[in-house]
Amino acid sequence: MIHTENLTKKFGTILAVEGLSLDVREGEVFGCLGPNGAGKTTTVRMLTSLIGPTGGSATVNGFVLGKQDTDIRRTAGVLTETPGMYDNLSAEYNLRIFAELYEVKDVKGQVEKYLRMLGLWERRFDAAGTFSKGMKQKLAIARALLHEPRLLFLDEPTAGLDPEAARRERRSCPDRGTDPLLLARFRLLLRHR
């Protein structure tokens, strides 16, 4: 599922990730823990082909990082630490845009499914910019799941969610017919079918 060899990222003279080698097999849950600045978010951004490494190599879902980036993005979902939405557009329209970018076959059905799952259906016509931080986080989780990726990268998935909302998100995951998804206040990479 994920294989890296000496994966490295430098930003000028700053070494953000140094020589990361790891293997995560299908069905495994893998978490990255560490202090701020340890390179967790940079690693997620590299493995989802949002930024390129400055050294080493990686394959994600069998696709070579730097050569098959479109395939990586098609088969992996990502919830970034600070997800952006189009604030002037409705929640529903935000998800429709991303569903179309991901070439989701049943755009309307998938958008409805995840808005309902995350408790945003009644607010679907409201501009995303009017949402609380927790509601925006739920919308970002929906966006990461829309195309039902084989692999899901989560970076601070419950940031901004109140404790009850975080519990609700954990309880809702098995309803998707997937392995239970652990949502916690630290960075995680985990499998999603």
Coordinates of N, CA, C and O in Angstrom, one line a residue:
M1 N 0.8 -1.2 0.0 CA 0.0 0.0 0.0 C 0.9 1.3 0.0 O 0.7 2.1 -0.8
I2 N 1.8 1.4 1.0 CA 2.8 2.5 1.0 C 4.2 1.9 1.2 O 4.4 1.1 2.1
H3 N 5.1 2.3 0.3 CA 6.5 1.9 0.5 C 7.3 3.1 0.2 O 7.2 3.8 -0.8
T4 N 8.2 3.4 1.2 CA 9.2 4.5 1.0 C 10.6 4.1 1.2 O 10.8 3.2 2.1
E5 N 11.5 4.6 0.5 CA 12.9 4.4 0.7 C 13.7 5.7 0.8 O 13.7 6.4 -0.2
N6 N 14.2 6.0 1.9 CA 15.0 7.2 2.1 C 14.3 8.5 1.6 O 14.9 9.4 1.1
L7 N 13.0 8.6 1.9 CA 12.2 9.7 1.4 C 12.6 10.9 2.2 O 12.7 10.9 3.4
T8 N 13.0 12.0 1.5 CA 13.5 13.2 2.1 C 12.9 14.4 1.5 O 12.5 14.5 0.3
K9 N 12.7 15.5 2.3 CA 12.2 16.7 1.8 C 12.9 17.9 2.5 O 13.0 17.9 3.8
K10 N 13.5 18.7 1.7 CA 14.2 19.9 2.2 C 13.4 21.1 1.7 O 12.9 21.2 0.5
F11 N 13.3 22.2 2.5 CA 12.8 23.5 2.1 C 14.0 24.4 2.3 O 14.3 24.9 3.4
G12 N 14.7 24.7 1.2 CA 15.9 25.5 1.2 C 16.9 24.7 2.1 O 17.3 23.6 1.7
T13 N 17.4 25.3 3.1 CA 18.3 24.6 4.0 C 17.7 23.9 5.2 O 18.4 23.2 5.9
I14 N 16.4 23.9 5.2 CA 15.6 23.2 6.3 C 15.3 21.8 5.9 O 14.6 21.6 4.9
L15 N 15.8 20.9 6.7 CA 15.5 19.5 6.4 C 14.2 19.1 7.2 O 14.2 19.0 8.4
A16 N 13.1 18.9 6.5 CA 11.8 18.6 7.1 C 11.6 17.1 7.3 O 11.0 16.7 8.3
V17 N 12.0 16.3 6.4 CA 11.9 14.8 6.5 C 13.2 14.3 6.0 O 13.7 14.6 4.9
E18 N 13.8 13.4 6.8 CA 15.1 12.9 6.4 C 15.1 11.3 6.4 O 14.9 10.7 7.4
G19 N 15.3 10.8 5.2 CA 15.6 9.4 5.0 C 14.5 8.5 5.5 O 14.8 7.4 6.1
L20 N 13.2 8.8 5.3 CA 12.1 8.0 5.8 C 12.0 6.7 5.0 O 11.7 6.8 3.8
S21 N 12.1 5.6 5.6 CA 11.8 4.3 5.0 C 10.8 3.6 5.8 O 11.0 3.4 7.0
L22 N 9.7 3.2 5.1 CA 8.7 2.4 5.8 C 7.9 1.6 4.8 O 7.9 1.9 3.6
D23 N 7.2 0.6 5.3 CA 6.2 -0.2 4.6 C 4.9 -0.3 5.4 O 4.9 -0.6 6.5
V24 N 3.8 0.1 4.7 CA 2.5 -0.1 5.3 C 1.7 -1.0 4.3 O 1.5 -0.7 3.2
R25 N 1.3 -2.2 4.8 CA 0.6 -3.1 4.0 C -0.9 -2.9 4.0 O -1.4 -2.3 5.0
E26 N -1.6 -3.4 3.1 CA -3.0 -3.3 3.0 C -3.6 -3.9 4.3 O -3.2 -4.9 4.8
G27 N -4.6 -3.2 4.8 CA -5.2 -3.6 6.1 C -4.6 -3.1 7.3 O -5.2 -3.2 8.4
E28 N -3.4 -2.5 7.2 CA -2.7 -2.0 8.4 C -3.2 -0.6 8.7 O -3.5 0.2 7.8
V29 N -3.2 -0.2 10.0 CA -3.4 1.2 10.4 C -2.0 1.7 10.9 O -1.4 1.0 11.6
F30 N -1.6 2.8 10.4 CA -0.3 3.3 10.7 C -0.5 4.8 11.1 O -1.1 5.6 10.5
G31 N 0.1 5.1 12.3 CA 0.0 6.4 12.8 C 1.4 7.1 12.9 O 2.4 6.4 13.2
C32 N 1.5 8.3 12.6 CA 2.7 9.1 12.8 C 2.5 10.1 14.0 O 1.6 10.9 14.0
L33 N 3.3 9.9 15.0 CA 3.3 10.7 16.2 C 4.6 11.5 16.3 O 5.6 11.0 16.0
G34 N 4.5 12.7 16.8 CA 5.7 13.5 17.1 C 5.3 14.9 17.3 O 4.2 15.4 17.1
P35 N 6.3 15.7 17.8 CA 6.1 17.1 18.1 C 5.9 17.9 16.8 O 6.1 17.5 15.7
N36 N 5.4 19.2 17.0 CA 5.3 20.1 15.9 C 6.6 20.2 15.2 O 7.7 20.3 15.9
G37 N 6.6 20.2 13.9 CA 7.9 20.4 13.2 C 8.6 19.1 12.9 O 9.7 19.1 12.4
A38 N 8.0 17.9 13.3 CA 8.7 16.7 13.1 C 8.6 16.1 11.7 O 9.3 15.2 11.4
G39 N 7.8 16.7 10.8 CA 7.7 16.3 9.5 C 6.5 15.4 9.1 O 6.4 14.9 8.0
K40 N 5.6 15.3 10.0 CA 4.4 14.5 9.8 C 3.5 15.0 8.7 O 3.2 14.3 7.7
T41 N 3.2 16.3 8.7 CA 2.4 16.9 7.7 C 3.1 16.9 6.3 O 2.5 16.6 5.3
T42 N 4.4 17.2 6.4 CA 5.2 17.1 5.1 C 5.2 15.7 4.5 O 5.0 15.6 3.3
T43 N 5.3 14.7 5.4 CA 5.2 13.3 4.9 C 3.9 13.1 4.2 O 3.8 12.5 3.1
V44 N 2.8 13.5 4.8 CA 1.5 13.3 4.3 C 1.4 14.0 2.9 O 0.9 13.5 1.9
R45 N 1.8 15.2 2.9 CA 1.8 16.0 1.6 C 2.6 15.4 0.5 O 2.2 15.4 -0.6
M46 N 3.8 14.8 0.9 CA 4.5 14.1 -0.2 C 3.8 12.8 -0.6 O 3.7 12.6 -1.8
L47 N 3.3 12.0 0.3 CA 2.7 10.7 -0.1 C 1.4 10.9 -0.8 O 0.9 9.9 -1.5
T48 N 0.8 12.1 -0.7 CA -0.4 12.3 -1.5 C -0.1 13.1 -2.8 O -1.0 13.6 -3.4
S49 N 1.1 13.3 -3.1 CA 1.7 14.0 -4.2 C 1.2 15.5 -4.3 O 1.1 16.0 -5.4
L50 N 1.0 16.1 -3.1 CA 0.8 17.5 -3.1 C 2.1 18.3 -3.2 O 2.1 19.4 -3.7
I51 N 3.2 17.7 -2.7 CA 4.5 18.3 -2.9 C 5.4 17.1 -3.3 O 5.2 16.0 -2.9
G52 N 6.5 17.4 -4.0 CA 7.5 16.4 -4.4 C 8.6 16.3 -3.3 O 8.9 17.2 -2.7
P53 N 9.2 15.1 -3.2 CA 10.3 14.9 -2.4 C 11.6 15.5 -3.0 O 11.6 15.7 -4.2
T54 N 12.6 15.8 -2.2 CA 13.8 16.2 -2.8 C 14.8 15.0 -2.8 O 15.9 15.1 -3.4
G55 N 14.4 13.9 -2.3 CA 15.2 12.7 -2.4 C 14.5 11.5 -2.0 O 13.4 11.5 -1.4
G56 N 15.0 10.3 -2.3 CA 14.4 9.0 -2.0 C 13.2 8.7 -3.0 O 13.1 9.4 -4.0
S57 N 12.5 7.7 -2.7 CA 11.4 7.2 -3.6 C 10.2 6.7 -2.7 O 10.4 6.4 -1.6
A58 N 9.1 6.6 -3.4 CA 7.9 6.1 -2.7 C 6.9 5.5 -3.7 O 6.9 6.0 -4.9
T59 N 6.2 4.5 -3.3 CA 5.0 4.0 -4.1 C 3.8 4.1 -3.1 O 3.9 3.8 -1.9
V60 N 2.7 4.5 -3.7 CA 1.4 4.6 -2.9 C 0.4 3.9 -3.7 O 0.2 4.2 -4.9
N61 N -0.3 2.9 -3.2 CA -1.3 2.1 -3.9 C -0.7 1.5 -5.2 O -1.4 1.3 -6.1
G62 N 0.6 1.2 -5.1 CA 1.3 0.6 -6.3 C 1.7 1.6 -7.3 O 2.3 1.2 -8.4
F63 N 1.5 2.9 -7.1 CA 1.9 3.9 -8.1 C 3.1 4.7 -7.6 O 3.3 4.9 -6.4
V64 N 4.0 5.0 -8.6 CA 5.3 5.6 -8.3 C 5.1 7.1 -8.1 O 4.6 7.8 -9.0
L65 N 5.5 7.6 -6.9 CA 5.5 9.0 -6.6 C 6.4 9.8 -7.5 O 7.5 9.4 -7.8
G66 N 5.8 10.8 -8.1 CA 6.6 11.7 -9.1 C 6.4 11.2 -10.5 O 6.7 12.0 -11.4
K67 N 5.8 10.0 -10.7 CA 5.6 9.6 -12.1 C 4.1 9.3 -12.3 O 3.6 9.4 -13.4
Q68 N 3.4 8.8 -11.3 CA 2.0 8.4 -11.4 C 1.2 9.2 -10.4 O 0.3 8.6 -9.8
D69 N 1.4 10.5 -10.3 CA 0.8 11.3 -9.2 C -0.7 11.3 -9.4 O -1.5 11.3 -8.4
T70 N -1.2 11.4 -10.6 CA -2.7 11.4 -10.9 C -3.3 10.2 -10.3 O -4.4 10.2 -9.7
D71 N -2.7 9.0 -10.5 CA -3.2 7.8 -10.0 C -3.2 7.7 -8.5 O -4.1 7.2 -7.9
I72 N -2.2 8.3 -7.9 CA -2.1 8.3 -6.4 C -3.3 9.2 -5.9 O -4.0 8.7 -5.0
R73 N -3.5 10.3 -6.5 CA -4.6 11.2 -6.0 C -6.0 10.6 -6.3 O -6.9 10.8 -5.5
R74 N -6.1 9.8 -7.4 CA -7.3 9.1 -7.7 C -7.7 8.0 -6.7 O -8.8 7.8 -6.4
T75 N -6.7 7.4 -6.1 CA -6.9 6.3 -5.2 C -6.7 6.5 -3.7 O -6.8 5.6 -2.9
A76 N -6.2 7.8 -3.4 CA -6.0 8.1 -2.0 C -6.8 9.4 -1.7 O -7.0 10.3 -2.5
G77 N -7.4 9.4 -0.5 CA -8.0 10.6 0.0 C -7.2 11.2 1.0 O -6.3 10.6 1.7
V78 N -7.4 12.5 1.2 CA -6.5 13.3 2.1 C -7.4 14.3 2.8 O -8.1 15.0 2.2
L79 N -7.2 14.4 4.1 CA -7.8 15.5 4.9 C -6.5 16.2 5.5 O -5.8 15.7 6.3
T80 N -6.3 17.4 4.9 CA -5.1 18.2 5.4 C -5.4 18.8 6.7 O -6.6 19.0 7.1
E81 N -4.4 19.3 7.3 CA -4.5 19.9 8.7 C -5.3 21.2 8.6 O -6.1 21.5 9.5
T82 N -5.2 21.9 7.5 CA -5.9 23.1 7.4 C -6.6 23.1 6.0 O -6.2 23.7 5.0
P83 N -7.8 22.3 5.9 CA -8.4 22.2 4.6 C -9.1 23.5 4.2 O -9.6 24.2 5.0
G84 N -9.0 23.7 2.9 CA -9.7 24.9 2.4 C -10.9 24.6 1.6 O -11.0 23.5 1.0
M85 N -11.9 25.4 1.7 CA -13.2 25.3 1.0 C -13.4 26.6 0.3 O -12.8 27.6 0.6
Y86 N -14.3 26.6 -0.7 CA -14.8 27.8 -1.3 C -15.9 28.4 -0.4 O -17.0 28.0 -0.4
D87 N -15.5 29.4 0.4 CA -16.4 29.9 1.4 C -17.7 30.5 0.9 O -18.7 30.5 1.6
N88 N -17.7 31.1 -0.3 CA -18.9 31.7 -0.9 C -19.8 30.7 -1.5 O -20.9 31.0 -1.9
L89 N -19.4 29.4 -1.6 CA -20.3 28.4 -2.2 C -20.9 27.6 -1.1 O -20.3 27.4 0.0
S90 N -22.0 27.0 -1.5 CA -22.7 26.1 -0.5 C -21.9 24.8 -0.2 O -21.0 24.5 -1.0
A91 N -22.2 24.2 0.9 CA -21.6 23.0 1.3 C -21.8 21.9 0.2 O -20.8 21.3 -0.3
E92 N -23.0 21.8 -0.3 CA -23.3 20.9 -1.4 C -22.5 21.2 -2.6 O -22.0 20.3 -3.2
Y93 N -22.5 22.4 -3.0 CA -21.7 22.8 -4.3 C -20.2 22.5 -4.1 O -19.6 22.1 -5.0
N94 N -19.7 22.8 -2.9 CA -18.3 22.5 -2.7 C -18.0 21.0 -2.9 O -17.1 20.7 -3.6
L95 N -18.9 20.2 -2.4 CA -18.6 18.7 -2.5 C -18.9 18.3 -4.0 O -18.2 17.4 -4.5
R96 N -19.8 18.9 -4.7 CA -20.1 18.6 -6.1 C -18.9 18.9 -6.9 O -18.5 18.1 -7.8
I97 N -18.2 20.0 -6.7 CA -17.0 20.4 -7.4 C -16.0 19.3 -7.3 O -15.4 18.8 -8.2
F98 N -15.7 18.9 -6.0 CA -14.7 17.9 -5.8 C -15.1 16.5 -6.3 O -14.2 15.8 -6.8
A99 N -16.3 16.2 -6.2 CA -16.8 14.9 -6.7 C -16.6 14.8 -8.2 O -16.1 13.8 -8.7
E100 N -16.8 15.9 -8.9 CA -16.6 15.9 -10.3 C -15.1 15.9 -10.7 O -14.7 15.2 -11.6
L101 N -14.3 16.5 -9.9 CA -12.8 16.5 -10.1 C -12.3 15.0 -9.9 O -11.4 14.6 -10.6
Y102 N -12.9 14.3 -8.9 CA -12.5 12.9 -8.7 C -13.2 12.0 -9.6 O -13.0 10.8 -9.5
E103 N -14.1 12.5 -10.5 CA -14.8 11.7 -11.5 C -15.7 10.6 -10.8 O -15.8 9.5 -11.2
V104 N -16.4 11.1 -9.7 CA -17.3 10.2 -9.0 C -18.5 9.9 -9.9 O -19.0 10.9 -10.6
K105 N -18.9 8.7 -10.1 CA -20.0 8.3 -11.0 C -21.3 8.9 -10.5 O -22.1 9.5 -11.3
D106 N -21.7 8.7 -9.3 CA -23.0 9.2 -8.8 C -22.7 10.4 -7.9 O -22.8 10.3 -6.6
V107 N -22.5 11.6 -8.5 CA -22.1 12.8 -7.7 C -23.2 13.1 -6.7 O -22.9 13.3 -5.6
K108 N -24.4 13.2 -7.2 CA -25.5 13.6 -6.3 C -25.7 12.7 -5.1 O -25.8 13.1 -4.0
G109 N -25.6 11.4 -5.4 CA -25.8 10.3 -4.4 C -24.6 10.4 -3.3 O -24.9 10.3 -2.1
Q110 N -23.4 10.5 -3.8 CA -22.3 10.5 -2.9 C -22.3 11.8 -2.1 O -22.0 11.7 -0.9
V111 N -22.6 12.9 -2.7 CA -22.7 14.2 -1.9 C -23.7 14.1 -0.8 O -23.4 14.4 0.3
E112 N -24.9 13.6 -1.2 CA -25.9 13.4 -0.2 C -25.5 12.4 0.9 O -25.7 12.7 2.1
K113 N -24.9 11.3 0.5 CA -24.5 10.3 1.5 C -23.6 10.9 2.6 O -23.8 10.7 3.8
Y114 N -22.6 11.6 2.2 CA -21.6 12.1 3.1 C -22.1 13.3 3.9 O -21.8 13.5 5.0
L115 N -22.9 14.2 3.3 CA -23.5 15.3 4.0 C -24.4 14.8 5.1 O -24.4 15.3 6.2
R116 N -25.2 13.7 4.8 CA -26.1 13.1 5.8 C -25.2 12.5 6.9 O -25.5 12.6 8.1
M117 N -24.2 11.7 6.5 CA -23.4 10.9 7.5 C -22.8 11.9 8.5 O -22.7 11.5 9.7
L118 N -22.4 13.0 8.0 CA -21.7 14.0 8.9 C -22.5 15.0 9.5 O -22.1 16.0 10.1
G119 N -23.9 14.9 9.3 CA -24.8 15.7 10.0 C -24.9 17.1 9.4 O -25.3 18.1 10.1
L120 N -24.6 17.3 8.1 CA -24.6 18.6 7.5 C -25.7 18.7 6.4 O -25.8 19.8 5.8
W121 N -26.6 17.7 6.3 CA -27.6 17.7 5.3 C -28.5 18.9 5.4 O -28.8 19.6 4.4
E122 N -28.9 19.3 6.6 CA -29.9 20.4 6.8 C -29.2 21.7 6.4 O -29.9 22.7 6.2
R123 N -27.9 21.8 6.4 CA -27.2 23.0 6.1 C -26.5 23.0 4.7 O -25.7 23.8 4.4
R124 N -26.9 22.1 3.9 CA -26.3 21.8 2.6 C -26.3 23.0 1.6 O -25.4 23.2 0.8
F125 N -27.3 23.9 1.8 CA -27.4 25.1 0.9 C -26.7 26.3 1.5 O -26.7 27.4 0.8
D126 N -26.2 26.2 2.7 CA -25.6 27.3 3.3 C -24.1 27.5 2.8 O -23.5 26.5 2.6
A127 N -23.7 28.7 2.7 CA -22.3 28.9 2.3 C -21.3 28.3 3.3 O -21.5 28.5 4.5
A128 N -20.3 27.7 2.8 CA -19.3 27.1 3.7 C -18.6 28.1 4.6 O -18.3 27.8 5.7
G129 N -18.5 29.3 4.2 CA -17.9 30.4 5.0 C -18.7 30.7 6.2 O -18.2 31.3 7.2
T130 N -20.0 30.3 6.3 CA -20.8 30.6 7.5 C -20.7 29.5 8.5 O -21.3 29.6 9.6
F131 N -20.0 28.4 8.2 CA -19.9 27.2 9.1 C -18.9 27.5 10.2 O -17.9 28.2 10.0
S132 N -19.2 26.9 11.3 CA -18.2 26.9 12.4 C -17.0 26.1 12.0 O -17.0 25.4 11.0
K133 N -15.9 26.2 12.8 CA -14.7 25.5 12.5 C -15.0 24.0 12.4 O -14.5 23.2 11.6
G134 N -15.8 23.5 13.4 CA -16.1 22.1 13.5 C -16.9 21.6 12.3 O -16.7 20.5 11.7
M135 N -17.9 22.4 11.8 CA -18.7 22.1 10.6 C -17.8 22.1 9.4 O -18.0 21.2 8.5
K136 N -16.8 23.0 9.3 CA -15.9 23.0 8.1 C -15.1 21.8 8.1 O -14.8 21.2 7.1
Q137 N -14.7 21.3 9.3 CA -13.9 20.1 9.4 C -14.7 18.9 9.0 O -14.2 18.0 8.2
K138 N -16.0 18.8 9.3 CA -16.9 17.8 8.9 C -17.0 17.8 7.3 O -17.0 16.8 6.7
L139 N -17.1 19.0 6.8 CA -17.2 19.1 5.3 C -15.9 18.6 4.7 O -16.0 18.0 3.6
A140 N -14.8 18.9 5.3 CA -13.5 18.5 4.7 C -13.4 17.0 4.8 O -12.8 16.3 3.9
I141 N -13.9 16.4 5.9 CA -13.9 14.9 6.0 C -14.8 14.3 4.9 O -14.4 13.3 4.2
A142 N -15.9 14.9 4.6 CA -16.8 14.4 3.6 C -16.1 14.5 2.2 O -16.1 13.6 1.4
R143 N -15.4 15.6 2.0 CA -14.6 15.8 0.7 C -13.5 14.7 0.6 O -13.4 14.1 -0.5
A144 N -12.9 14.3 1.7 CA -11.8 13.3 1.6 C -12.4 11.9 1.3 O -11.7 11.1 0.7
L145 N -13.6 11.7 1.7 CA -14.2 10.4 1.5 C -15.1 10.2 0.2 O -15.4 9.1 -0.2
L146 N -15.4 11.3 -0.4 CA -16.3 11.3 -1.6 C -16.1 10.3 -2.6 O -17.0 9.6 -3.1
H147 N -14.8 10.1 -3.0 CA -14.5 9.2 -4.1 C -14.1 7.8 -3.5 O -13.7 6.9 -4.3
E148 N -14.4 7.6 -2.3 CA -14.2 6.3 -1.6 C -12.8 5.7 -1.9 O -12.7 4.6 -2.5
P149 N -11.8 6.4 -1.5 CA -10.4 6.0 -1.8 C -10.0 4.7 -1.1 O -10.6 4.4 -0.1
R150 N -9.0 4.0 -1.7 CA -8.5 2.8 -1.1 C -7.7 3.1 0.1 O -7.5 2.3 1.0
L151 N -7.1 4.3 0.2 CA -6.2 4.7 1.2 C -6.6 6.1 1.7 O -6.9 7.0 0.8
L152 N -6.7 6.3 2.9 CA -7.1 7.6 3.5 C -6.0 8.2 4.4 O -5.6 7.5 5.3
F153 N -5.6 9.4 4.1 CA -4.6 10.1 4.9 C -5.3 11.2 5.7 O -6.0 12.0 5.1
L154 N -5.2 11.1 7.0 CA -5.8 12.1 7.9 C -4.8 12.9 8.7 O -4.0 12.3 9.4
D155 N -4.9 14.2 8.6 CA -3.9 15.0 9.4 C -4.8 15.9 10.3 O -5.5 16.8 9.8
E156 N -4.8 15.6 11.6 CA -5.6 16.2 12.6 C -7.1 16.2 12.2 O -7.8 17.2 12.1
P157 N -7.7 14.9 12.1 CA -9.0 14.8 11.6 C -10.1 15.3 12.5 O -11.2 15.7 12.1
T158 N -9.9 15.4 13.8 CA -10.9 15.9 14.7 C -10.6 17.3 15.3 O -11.3 17.7 16.1
A159 N -9.6 17.9 14.7 CA -9.3 19.3 15.1 C -10.5 20.2 14.8 O -11.1 20.1 13.7
G160 N -11.0 20.9 15.8 CA -12.1 21.8 15.6 C -13.5 21.1 16.0 O -14.5 21.8 16.0
L161 N -13.5 19.8 16.2 CA -14.7 19.1 16.5 C -14.8 19.1 18.0 O -13.9 18.8 18.8
D162 N -16.0 19.3 18.5 CA -16.3 19.1 20.0 C -16.2 17.6 20.3 O -16.4 16.8 19.4
P163 N -16.1 17.3 21.6 CA -15.9 15.9 21.9 C -17.1 15.0 21.5 O -16.9 13.9 21.0
E164 N -18.3 15.5 21.5 CA -19.5 14.7 21.1 C -19.4 14.5 19.6 O -19.7 13.4 19.1
A165 N -19.1 15.5 18.8 CA -19.0 15.4 17.4 C -17.9 14.4 17.0 O -18.0 13.6 16.1
A166 N -16.7 14.4 17.7 CA -15.7 13.5 17.5 C -16.1 12.0 17.7 O -15.9 11.1 16.9
R167 N -16.9 11.8 18.8 CA -17.5 10.5 19.1 C -18.4 10.1 18.0 O -18.4 8.9 17.6
R168 N -19.2 11.0 17.5 CA -20.2 10.7 16.5 C -19.5 10.3 15.2 O -19.9 9.4 14.5
E169 N -18.4 11.0 14.9 CA -17.6 10.6 13.7 C -17.0 9.2 13.8 O -17.1 8.4 12.8
R170 N -16.5 8.9 15.0 CA -16.0 7.5 15.2 C -17.1 6.5 15.0 O -16.9 5.4 14.4
R171 N -18.3 6.8 15.6 CA -19.4 5.8 15.5 C -19.9 5.7 14.1 O -20.4 4.6 13.7
S172 N -19.9 6.7 13.3 CA -20.5 6.7 11.9 C -19.6 5.9 11.0 O -20.1 5.4 10.0
C173 N -18.3 5.7 11.2 CA -17.5 5.1 10.2 C -17.8 3.7 9.9 O -17.9 3.3 8.7
P174 N -18.2 2.8 10.8 CA -18.5 1.4 10.4 C -19.8 1.4 9.6 O -19.9 0.4 8.8
D175 N -20.6 2.4 9.6 CA -21.8 2.4 8.8 C -21.5 2.5 7.3 O -22.3 2.2 6.5
R176 N -20.3 2.9 7.0 CA -19.9 3.0 5.6 C -19.5 1.6 5.0 O -19.2 1.5 3.9
G177 N -19.5 0.6 5.9 CA -19.1 -0.7 5.4 C -17.6 -0.9 5.3 O -17.1 -1.7 4.5
T178 N -16.9 -0.1 6.1 CA -15.4 -0.2 6.1 C -14.9 -0.7 7.4 O -15.7 -0.9 8.4
D179 N -13.6 -0.9 7.5 CA -13.0 -1.2 8.8 C -13.3 0.0 9.7 O -13.3 1.1 9.2
P180 N -13.4 -0.2 11.0 CA -13.5 1.0 11.8 C -12.4 2.0 11.6 O -11.2 1.6 11.5
L181 N -12.7 3.2 11.6 CA -11.8 4.3 11.3 C -11.5 5.0 12.6 O -12.4 5.4 13.3
L182 N -10.2 5.0 13.0 CA -9.8 5.7 14.2 C -9.6 7.2 13.9 O -8.7 7.5 13.2
L183 N -10.4 8.0 14.5 CA -10.2 9.5 14.4 C -9.7 10.0 15.7 O -10.4 9.9 16.7
A184 N -8.5 10.5 15.7 CA -8.0 11.0 16.9 C -7.3 12.3 16.7 O -7.1 12.8 15.6
R185 N -6.8 13.0 17.8 CA -6.2 14.3 17.6 C -4.7 14.2 17.3 O -4.0 15.0 17.8
F186 N -4.4 13.2 16.5 CA -3.0 13.2 16.0 C -3.1 12.7 14.6 O -4.1 12.3 14.1
R187 N -2.0 12.9 13.9 CA -1.9 12.5 12.5 C -2.0 11.0 12.3 O -1.3 10.3 13.0
L188 N -2.8 10.6 11.3 CA -2.9 9.2 11.0 C -2.9 9.0 9.5 O -3.4 9.8 8.7
L189 N -2.4 7.9 9.1 CA -2.5 7.3 7.8 C -3.3 6.0 8.0 O -2.9 5.2 8.8
L190 N -4.4 5.8 7.3 CA -5.1 4.6 7.5 C -5.8 4.1 6.3 O -6.1 4.9 5.4
R191 N -6.1 2.9 6.3 CA -6.8 2.2 5.2 C -8.2 2.5 5.2 O -8.9 2.6 6.2
H192 N -8.7 2.6 4.0 CA -10.2 2.8 3.8 C -10.5 2.0 2.5 O -9.9 2.1 1.5
R193 N -11.6 1.2 2.6 CA -12.0 0.4 1.4 C -13.1 1.1 0.7 O -13.9 1.7 1.2

